[in-house]
Amino acid sequence: MKKIVSWIVLTLMIISLVACSSNSSSGKDKKTLEVALWDENAGDAVDASIEAFKKEHPDVEVNVTYTPFAEYWTKLKTSLGGGSGPDVFWMNGPNFYQYSTQGLIKNLESFITEDASFNKDTYFPAVVDLYSLEGELYAAPYFVDAVGLFYNKEIFDEAGVEYPDESWTWEDIKTAGEKLTNPDKGIYGYAAHTVSSQPGYYNLMHQAGGFVISDDKTTSGFNTPEAKEAFTFLKDLQDKGISPSTQSQIETEVDQLFISNKLAMIPAINVKASTYTEELGDSVGVAPLPAGKQEATIVHGIGWAMNEKTKDEDLTWELVKYLSNEDGNRVIAETGFSIPAIKSMSDVWKESLPSLDLQVFIDAQESGAAYPVSKRTAEWQDVETKEIQAAFLGQQTIDEALEKIGTEMNAILEEEQKE
């Protein structure tokens, strides 16, 4: 009897060991990909693309990490520099040159050449150019954005002011802004951005006939008459009380004023459209940015980059494709988050928020000015932010600020040419 019991115990032990061995082996076979981005509002679209990927790759686990934008780049650079980091992650224009030239992200051209399902021509050219280095793509386009003039219809109606349209100029902003401003109710007519560049002064510099950085990346556009005209316009709006002051913008985001019915007009990127509509409903409208000497709006976009040291580059490329292909673009469009990078998906996005004329932003993709970048964008943008805020906080004149930015930015650009 003891022999039988011993035999049974031994048999159970063997079965248990085999099972453990099998589970261990299964665990080793399980692959994991890490994805990183900063905006949880894109979560539904990202999750949908990942679920589609996992149907084709059921043995692959995909983890998504959201990190606030203020911390995102520091965390990402540290992890990639240490040889780890996410396999796939969001890339933006200001950081692209740094990551691509320092060998932190993969050149995607070899994958694209061998993969007939990926066609760069299907995407808006501006975002393809933004993430290309010497004609080779380093981040798969995901969505694009542009700047438009959002406005509160209720405030306009109460003031008896006609809604903005494509005929508006800077003068219309001043004229209408004065009528819309109501200090007794704490209502401002317009947000003259001096804390945020993309929705603010970058557009105005181009509208004045100037530029932020020259096409050949060698010259700053800040120490020019056109830049002075743009910043003088902003200062005039703040001095007249039409816009919140720079100090107020630092203390309270102008977005909060707009969704609280305390701001009549705000230039903003189209990613804000769904949030504004959610908060204000049908009372929010949108029009093209009013023109200065010419029409202009800054266009930008987000791409999916691949870690240079990802362990399984072919599998990672498959995930990149699912996130950026037609289906991936369709879900980002259907959620209303932003304009899909694939041109043919634009109409899907327009239908996601039927109360707004979203064609404004799509048209901008064909005629807008590309977001200004160079190899060391972050360095000259730090100078830019510091000096502009110092001027608008009364610590120096606008002329002094623009001259400092131009001089320091040109020095940085000159160093870039030597690299």
Short mmCIF file of C-alpha atoms in Angstrom, two decimals:
data_model
loop_
_atom_site.label_atom_id
_atom_site.label_comp_id
_atom_site.label_asym_id
_atom_site.label_seq_id
_atom_site.Cartn_x
_atom_site.Cartn_y
_atom_site.Cartn_z
CA MET A 1 0.00 0.00 0.00
CA LYS A 2 2.84 2.37 0.93
CA LYS A 3 4.46 1.68 -2.44
CA ILE A 4 1.23 2.57 -4.24
CA VAL A 5 0.86 5.82 -2.26
CA SER A 6 4.51 6.71 -2.90
CA TRP A 7 4.06 6.02 -6.59
CA ILE A 8 0.95 8.26 -6.70
CA VAL A 9 2.77 11.07 -4.85
CA LEU A 10 5.75 10.78 -7.21
CA THR A 11 3.45 10.84 -10.23
CA LEU A 12 1.66 13.97 -8.98
CA MET A 13 4.99 15.68 -8.35
CA ILE A 14 6.14 14.92 -11.91
CA ILE A 15 2.85 16.22 -13.34
CA SER A 16 3.18 19.35 -11.24
CA LEU A 17 6.76 19.95 -12.40
CA VAL A 18 5.79 19.43 -16.03
CA ALA A 19 2.90 21.85 -15.64
CA CYS A 20 5.16 24.45 -14.03
CA SER A 21 7.72 23.94 -16.76
CA SER A 22 5.00 24.34 -19.40
CA ASN A 23 3.68 27.52 -17.77
CA SER A 24 7.18 28.90 -17.47
CA SER A 25 7.86 28.16 -21.12
CA SER A 26 4.55 29.77 -22.08
CA GLY A 27 5.51 32.87 -20.10
CA LYS A 28 8.81 33.08 -21.94
CA ASP A 29 7.03 32.85 -25.29
CA LYS A 30 4.73 35.72 -24.34
CA LYS A 31 6.00 38.94 -25.90
CA THR A 32 5.30 42.41 -24.54
CA LEU A 33 5.36 45.77 -26.30
CA GLU A 34 5.32 49.07 -24.45
CA VAL A 35 3.54 52.13 -25.85
CA ALA A 36 3.89 55.68 -24.49
CA LEU A 37 2.05 58.95 -25.14
CA TRP A 38 0.88 61.97 -23.16
CA ASP A 39 -2.79 62.63 -23.95
CA GLU A 40 -5.39 60.31 -22.42
CA ASN A 41 -8.05 61.91 -24.63
CA ALA A 42 -6.62 59.80 -27.45
CA GLY A 43 -6.99 56.65 -25.34
CA ASP A 44 -10.13 55.25 -26.98
CA ALA A 45 -8.59 55.44 -30.44
CA VAL A 46 -5.25 54.00 -29.31
CA ASP A 47 -6.98 51.14 -27.48
CA ALA A 48 -9.08 50.29 -30.55
CA SER A 49 -5.97 50.01 -32.73
CA ILE A 50 -4.21 47.87 -30.15
CA GLU A 51 -7.18 45.52 -29.90
CA ALA A 52 -7.12 45.09 -33.69
CA PHE A 53 -3.40 44.33 -33.48
CA LYS A 54 -3.91 41.77 -30.71
CA LYS A 55 -6.48 39.84 -32.76
CA GLU A 56 -3.72 39.13 -35.24
CA HIS A 57 -1.10 38.71 -32.50
CA PRO A 58 -2.92 37.07 -29.56
CA ASP A 59 0.34 36.10 -27.84
CA VAL A 60 1.54 39.70 -27.59
CA GLU A 61 0.79 41.85 -24.57
CA VAL A 62 0.64 45.61 -25.22
CA ASN A 63 0.96 48.01 -22.30
CA VAL A 64 0.10 51.69 -22.68
CA THR A 65 1.54 54.38 -20.41
CA TYR A 66 0.29 57.96 -20.29
CA THR A 67 2.68 60.57 -18.89
CA PRO A 68 1.74 64.27 -18.51
CA PHE A 69 3.36 66.36 -21.24
CA ALA A 70 5.40 68.36 -18.72
CA GLU A 71 7.18 65.16 -17.64
CA TYR A 72 6.93 63.09 -20.83
CA TRP A 73 10.12 64.14 -22.64
CA THR A 74 12.39 63.98 -19.59
CA LYS A 75 11.15 60.50 -18.72
CA LEU A 76 11.37 59.32 -22.35
CA LYS A 77 14.88 60.69 -22.97
CA THR A 78 16.17 59.17 -19.74
CA SER A 79 14.76 55.71 -20.46
CA LEU A 80 15.88 55.63 -24.10
CA GLY A 81 19.32 56.91 -23.20
CA GLY A 82 19.61 54.07 -20.69
CA GLY A 83 18.90 51.46 -23.34
CA SER A 84 15.30 50.74 -22.34
CA GLY A 85 12.13 52.81 -22.79
CA PRO A 86 8.89 52.13 -24.69
CA ASP A 87 8.90 50.30 -28.03
CA VAL A 88 6.50 52.76 -29.66
CA PHE A 89 5.82 56.33 -28.60
CA TRP A 90 4.47 59.70 -29.67
CA MET A 91 6.88 62.11 -31.32
CA ASN A 92 6.31 65.84 -31.91
CA GLY A 93 8.01 68.38 -34.16
CA PRO A 94 10.09 70.30 -31.58
CA ASN A 95 11.82 67.12 -30.40
CA PHE A 96 12.11 65.23 -33.69
CA TYR A 97 15.56 66.37 -34.81
CA GLN A 98 17.08 65.67 -31.42
CA TYR A 99 15.73 62.12 -31.26
CA SER A 100 16.41 61.25 -34.90
CA THR A 101 19.97 62.61 -35.02
CA GLN A 102 20.98 61.08 -31.68
CA GLY A 103 20.04 57.56 -32.74
CA LEU A 104 17.12 57.20 -30.32
CA ILE A 105 14.48 56.33 -32.92
CA LYS A 106 14.59 54.01 -35.92
CA ASN A 107 14.66 55.10 -39.50
CA LEU A 108 11.47 53.49 -40.89
CA GLU A 109 12.46 53.52 -44.56
CA SER A 110 13.72 49.93 -44.64
CA PHE A 111 10.38 48.71 -43.31
CA ILE A 112 8.41 50.92 -45.69
CA THR A 113 10.42 49.76 -48.71
CA GLU A 114 9.59 46.12 -47.97
CA ASP A 115 5.96 46.73 -46.99
CA ALA A 116 3.54 47.49 -49.81
CA SER A 117 0.73 48.14 -47.30
CA PHE A 118 2.35 51.37 -46.10
CA ASN A 119 2.23 54.29 -48.54
CA LYS A 120 3.60 57.69 -47.54
CA ASP A 121 1.61 59.37 -50.31
CA THR A 122 -1.67 58.71 -48.50
CA TYR A 123 -0.73 61.10 -45.68
CA PHE A 124 -0.81 64.90 -45.59
CA PRO A 125 2.58 66.01 -47.00
CA ALA A 126 3.24 68.46 -44.14
CA VAL A 127 3.35 65.76 -41.47
CA VAL A 128 5.44 63.42 -43.65
CA ASP A 129 7.95 66.24 -44.18
CA LEU A 130 7.91 67.07 -40.48
CA TYR A 131 9.10 63.58 -39.53
CA SER A 132 11.52 63.03 -42.39
CA LEU A 133 15.27 63.52 -42.29
CA GLU A 134 16.96 63.79 -45.69
CA GLY A 135 13.80 62.39 -47.26
CA GLU A 136 13.55 59.33 -45.00
CA LEU A 137 10.67 58.86 -42.56
CA TYR A 138 11.37 58.35 -38.85
CA ALA A 139 7.83 58.50 -37.40
CA ALA A 140 4.60 57.17 -38.91
CA PRO A 141 2.04 60.00 -39.17
CA TYR A 142 -0.93 59.67 -36.81
CA PHE A 143 -2.86 62.92 -36.75
CA VAL A 144 -2.38 66.52 -37.82
CA ASP A 145 -3.51 69.82 -36.37
CA ALA A 146 -3.89 73.47 -37.31
CA VAL A 147 -5.04 76.63 -35.57
CA GLY A 148 -8.47 78.21 -35.94
CA LEU A 149 -10.47 80.95 -34.19
CA PHE A 150 -12.98 79.44 -31.76
CA TYR A 151 -15.71 81.79 -30.52
CA ASN A 152 -18.61 81.83 -28.05
CA LYS A 153 -21.86 82.51 -29.89
CA GLU A 154 -23.74 83.50 -26.73
CA ILE A 155 -21.26 86.26 -25.89
CA PHE A 156 -21.39 87.49 -29.50
CA ASP A 157 -25.19 87.48 -29.48
CA GLU A 158 -25.39 89.39 -26.20
CA ALA A 159 -23.00 92.04 -27.52
CA GLY A 160 -24.77 92.24 -30.88
CA VAL A 161 -21.59 91.39 -32.79
CA GLU A 162 -21.61 89.33 -35.99
CA TYR A 163 -19.74 86.03 -35.90
CA PRO A 164 -16.22 85.96 -37.41
CA ASP A 165 -15.73 84.55 -40.91
CA GLU A 166 -13.02 84.14 -43.53
CA SER A 167 -13.04 87.89 -44.31
CA TRP A 168 -11.82 88.94 -40.87
CA THR A 169 -8.49 90.69 -40.31
CA TRP A 170 -6.51 91.86 -37.28
CA GLU A 171 -8.53 95.07 -37.30
CA ASP A 172 -11.74 93.06 -36.89
CA ILE A 173 -10.26 91.40 -33.81
CA LYS A 174 -9.63 94.83 -32.27
CA THR A 175 -13.01 96.30 -33.25
CA ALA A 176 -15.07 93.28 -32.24
CA GLY A 177 -12.87 92.56 -29.23
CA GLU A 178 -13.62 95.97 -27.71
CA LYS A 179 -17.36 95.42 -28.08
CA LEU A 180 -17.20 91.90 -26.66
CA THR A 181 -15.09 92.82 -23.64
CA ASN A 182 -17.21 93.33 -20.51
CA PRO A 183 -15.17 94.05 -17.36
CA ASP A 184 -18.30 94.08 -15.16
CA LYS A 185 -18.93 90.42 -16.07
CA GLY A 186 -15.25 89.49 -16.22
CA ILE A 187 -15.49 88.79 -19.97
CA TYR A 188 -12.53 89.30 -22.30
CA GLY A 189 -12.94 89.72 -26.03
CA TYR A 190 -9.91 87.78 -27.23
CA ALA A 191 -6.97 85.67 -26.02
CA ALA A 192 -3.73 87.33 -27.15
CA HIS A 193 -1.46 84.35 -26.50
CA THR A 194 1.99 85.19 -25.19
CA VAL A 195 2.47 82.07 -23.08
CA SER A 196 1.68 79.61 -25.90
CA SER A 197 3.46 79.91 -29.24
CA GLN A 198 1.66 77.48 -31.57
CA PRO A 199 -1.85 78.94 -31.16
CA GLY A 200 -0.49 82.45 -30.73
CA TYR A 201 2.42 84.50 -32.01
CA TYR A 202 3.86 81.92 -34.44
CA ASN A 203 0.75 82.44 -36.58
CA LEU A 204 0.91 86.22 -36.28
CA MET A 205 4.56 86.38 -37.34
CA HIS A 206 3.65 84.59 -40.57
CA GLN A 207 0.50 86.69 -41.02
CA ALA A 208 2.65 89.81 -40.77
CA GLY A 209 4.65 88.51 -43.74
CA GLY A 210 7.53 87.14 -41.70
CA PHE A 211 8.64 83.76 -40.40
CA VAL A 212 9.82 82.09 -37.20
CA ILE A 213 12.78 80.31 -38.81
CA SER A 214 13.95 80.49 -42.41
CA ASP A 215 13.34 77.54 -44.73
CA ASP A 216 17.03 76.67 -44.75
CA LYS A 217 17.13 76.66 -40.90
CA THR A 218 19.86 79.32 -40.74
CA THR A 219 18.07 82.53 -39.74
CA SER A 220 15.73 83.64 -36.96
CA GLY A 221 12.63 85.63 -37.83
CA PHE A 222 12.32 87.29 -34.42
CA ASN A 223 14.55 90.35 -34.89
CA THR A 224 12.60 91.59 -37.92
CA PRO A 225 10.01 94.35 -38.54
CA GLU A 226 7.36 91.67 -39.16
CA ALA A 227 7.91 90.09 -35.74
CA LYS A 228 7.74 93.51 -34.08
CA GLU A 229 4.42 94.17 -35.84
CA ALA A 230 3.01 90.86 -34.55
CA PHE A 231 4.08 91.39 -30.94
CA THR A 232 2.99 95.03 -30.95
CA PHE A 233 -0.47 93.84 -31.99
CA LEU A 234 -0.57 91.42 -29.05
CA LYS A 235 0.61 94.06 -26.59
CA ASP A 236 -2.02 96.52 -27.80
CA LEU A 237 -4.77 93.95 -27.16
CA GLN A 238 -3.49 93.30 -23.65
CA ASP A 239 -2.97 97.00 -22.87
CA LYS A 240 -6.55 97.78 -23.89
CA GLY A 241 -7.91 95.00 -21.65
CA ILE A 242 -9.34 93.10 -24.63
CA SER A 243 -7.13 90.14 -23.70
CA PRO A 244 -6.03 88.72 -20.36
CA SER A 245 -2.54 89.93 -19.46
CA THR A 246 0.48 87.67 -19.70
CA GLN A 247 0.56 87.42 -15.90
CA SER A 248 -3.08 86.30 -15.94
CA GLN A 249 -2.31 83.74 -18.66
CA ILE A 250 0.50 82.32 -16.52
CA GLU A 251 -1.82 82.05 -13.50
CA THR A 252 -4.95 80.79 -15.30
CA GLU A 253 -5.05 78.91 -18.60
CA VAL A 254 -7.09 80.82 -21.15
CA ASP A 255 -8.82 77.53 -22.03
CA GLN A 256 -10.48 77.68 -18.63
CA LEU A 257 -11.73 81.19 -19.30
CA PHE A 258 -13.19 80.11 -22.63
CA ILE A 259 -15.09 77.10 -21.32
CA SER A 260 -16.28 79.21 -18.36
CA ASN A 261 -17.95 81.73 -20.71
CA LYS A 262 -15.43 84.43 -19.77
CA LEU A 263 -13.70 84.68 -23.15
CA ALA A 264 -15.34 85.48 -26.48
CA MET A 265 -12.58 84.39 -28.91
CA ILE A 266 -9.58 82.10 -28.60
CA PRO A 267 -7.11 80.93 -31.27
CA ALA A 268 -6.56 77.22 -30.62
CA ILE A 269 -5.53 73.99 -32.31
CA ASN A 270 -8.29 71.72 -33.58
CA VAL A 271 -7.56 69.13 -30.86
CA LYS A 272 -9.47 71.50 -28.55
CA ALA A 273 -12.64 71.20 -30.66
CA SER A 274 -14.08 68.15 -28.91
CA THR A 275 -13.36 69.57 -25.44
CA TYR A 276 -14.91 72.94 -26.25
CA THR A 277 -17.98 71.30 -27.77
CA GLU A 278 -18.33 69.01 -24.79
CA GLU A 279 -18.26 71.99 -22.42
CA LEU A 280 -20.14 74.63 -24.43
CA GLY A 281 -22.32 72.59 -26.78
CA ASP A 282 -23.79 74.42 -29.77
CA SER A 283 -22.71 77.81 -28.43
CA VAL A 284 -19.16 77.29 -29.73
CA GLY A 285 -18.23 78.10 -33.31
CA VAL A 286 -15.01 78.21 -35.30
CA ALA A 287 -13.65 80.32 -38.17
CA PRO A 288 -10.31 80.68 -39.98
CA LEU A 289 -7.70 82.78 -38.22
CA PRO A 290 -8.11 86.47 -39.14
CA ALA A 291 -5.46 87.65 -41.58
CA GLY A 292 -2.75 90.26 -41.15
CA LYS A 293 -0.94 91.19 -44.34
CA GLN A 294 -1.68 87.63 -45.41
CA GLU A 295 -3.51 84.51 -44.25
CA ALA A 296 -1.48 81.97 -42.30
CA THR A 297 -1.85 79.25 -39.70
CA ILE A 298 0.71 76.93 -38.16
CA VAL A 299 0.24 73.24 -38.98
CA HIS A 300 1.71 70.42 -36.94
CA GLY A 301 1.06 66.74 -36.25
CA ILE A 302 1.99 63.74 -34.15
CA GLY A 303 3.85 60.64 -35.34
CA TRP A 304 4.49 57.17 -33.92
CA ALA A 305 8.21 56.60 -33.45
CA MET A 306 9.99 53.27 -32.87
CA ASN A 307 12.65 52.80 -30.20
CA GLU A 308 16.03 52.24 -31.86
CA LYS A 309 16.67 49.44 -29.35
CA THR A 310 13.32 47.65 -29.52
CA LYS A 311 13.92 43.92 -29.10
CA ASP A 312 11.67 42.76 -31.94
CA GLU A 313 11.65 45.41 -34.64
CA ASP A 314 9.47 43.47 -37.08
CA LEU A 315 6.76 42.96 -34.46
CA THR A 316 7.07 46.59 -33.35
CA TRP A 317 6.67 47.72 -36.96
CA GLU A 318 3.44 45.72 -37.15
CA LEU A 319 2.10 47.66 -34.15
CA VAL A 320 3.21 50.97 -35.65
CA LYS A 321 1.24 50.11 -38.78
CA TYR A 322 -1.91 49.24 -36.84
CA LEU A 323 -1.71 52.56 -35.02
CA SER A 324 -1.11 54.64 -38.14
CA ASN A 325 -2.89 52.76 -40.96
CA GLU A 326 -6.29 53.59 -42.44
CA ASP A 327 -8.20 51.82 -39.66
CA GLY A 328 -6.08 53.51 -37.01
CA ASN A 329 -6.71 56.88 -38.64
CA ARG A 330 -10.42 56.13 -38.91
CA VAL A 331 -10.82 55.55 -35.17
CA ILE A 332 -8.87 58.73 -34.29
CA ALA A 333 -11.22 60.55 -36.68
CA GLU A 334 -14.41 59.00 -35.32
CA THR A 335 -13.57 60.00 -31.76
CA GLY A 336 -13.33 63.62 -32.91
CA PHE A 337 -9.89 63.96 -31.30
CA SER A 338 -8.04 65.38 -34.31
CA ILE A 339 -7.61 65.38 -38.08
CA PRO A 340 -6.36 61.95 -39.19
CA ALA A 341 -3.02 62.08 -40.98
CA ILE A 342 -4.40 60.05 -43.90
CA LYS A 343 -6.05 62.55 -46.23
CA SER A 344 -8.95 60.31 -47.24
CA MET A 345 -10.11 60.06 -43.60
CA SER A 346 -10.72 63.82 -43.24
CA ASP A 347 -14.45 63.59 -43.97
CA VAL A 348 -14.87 61.04 -41.19
CA TRP A 349 -13.43 63.55 -38.72
CA LYS A 350 -15.67 66.35 -40.02
CA GLU A 351 -18.74 64.23 -39.30
CA SER A 352 -17.62 63.57 -35.71
CA LEU A 353 -18.51 67.15 -34.67
CA PRO A 354 -21.24 68.28 -37.08
CA SER A 355 -21.96 71.50 -35.15
CA LEU A 356 -18.55 72.95 -36.12
CA ASP A 357 -17.16 73.90 -39.52
CA LEU A 358 -14.11 71.65 -39.23
CA GLN A 359 -13.27 72.19 -42.89
CA VAL A 360 -11.42 75.27 -41.61
CA PHE A 361 -8.65 73.04 -40.26
CA ILE A 362 -8.54 70.67 -43.22
CA ASP A 363 -8.09 73.56 -45.64
CA ALA A 364 -5.21 74.79 -43.49
CA GLN A 365 -3.28 71.57 -44.14
CA GLU A 366 -2.89 72.53 -47.78
CA SER A 367 -1.90 76.17 -47.25
CA GLY A 368 -0.61 76.47 -43.68
CA ALA A 369 2.92 77.15 -42.50
CA ALA A 370 4.80 74.20 -41.03
CA TYR A 371 5.57 74.25 -37.31
CA PRO A 372 9.09 75.76 -37.00
CA VAL A 373 11.80 73.26 -36.06
CA SER A 374 15.55 72.74 -36.35
CA LYS A 375 18.06 70.36 -34.78
CA ARG A 376 18.14 72.29 -31.52
CA THR A 377 14.59 73.63 -31.37
CA ALA A 378 14.31 73.21 -27.60
CA GLU A 379 17.31 75.47 -27.00
CA TRP A 380 16.09 78.47 -28.96
CA GLN A 381 12.52 77.99 -27.77
CA ASP A 382 13.77 78.28 -24.18
CA VAL A 383 15.33 81.63 -25.08
CA GLU A 384 12.18 82.68 -26.93
CA THR A 385 9.86 81.88 -24.00
CA LYS A 386 12.07 83.57 -21.41
CA GLU A 387 12.53 86.82 -23.32
CA ILE A 388 8.94 87.19 -24.55
CA GLN A 389 7.49 86.69 -21.11
CA ALA A 390 10.02 89.12 -19.65
CA ALA A 391 8.87 91.75 -22.17
CA PHE A 392 5.17 91.23 -21.48
CA LEU A 393 5.77 91.25 -17.72
CA GLY A 394 7.31 94.71 -18.04
CA GLN A 395 10.93 93.70 -17.46
CA GLN A 396 12.14 94.88 -20.88
CA THR A 397 10.78 96.31 -24.11
CA ILE A 398 9.50 94.22 -27.00
CA ASP A 399 12.36 95.53 -29.17
CA GLU A 400 14.91 94.40 -26.59
CA ALA A 401 13.32 90.97 -26.29
CA LEU A 402 13.15 90.37 -30.03
CA GLU A 403 16.73 91.48 -30.55
CA LYS A 404 17.96 89.10 -27.82
CA ILE A 405 15.96 86.18 -29.24
CA GLY A 406 17.18 86.84 -32.77
CA THR A 407 20.83 87.11 -31.72
CA GLU A 408 20.84 84.00 -29.51
CA MET A 409 18.74 81.96 -31.92
CA ASN A 410 21.03 82.82 -34.84
CA ALA A 411 24.03 81.74 -32.77
CA ILE A 412 22.35 78.40 -32.04
CA LEU A 413 21.46 77.93 -35.71
CA GLU A 414 25.03 78.74 -36.73
CA GLU A 415 26.31 76.05 -34.39
CA GLU A 416 23.81 73.61 -35.90
CA GLN A 417 25.32 74.12 -39.34
CA LYS A 418 28.68 72.98 -38.01
CA GLU A 419 27.34 69.72 -36.57
#
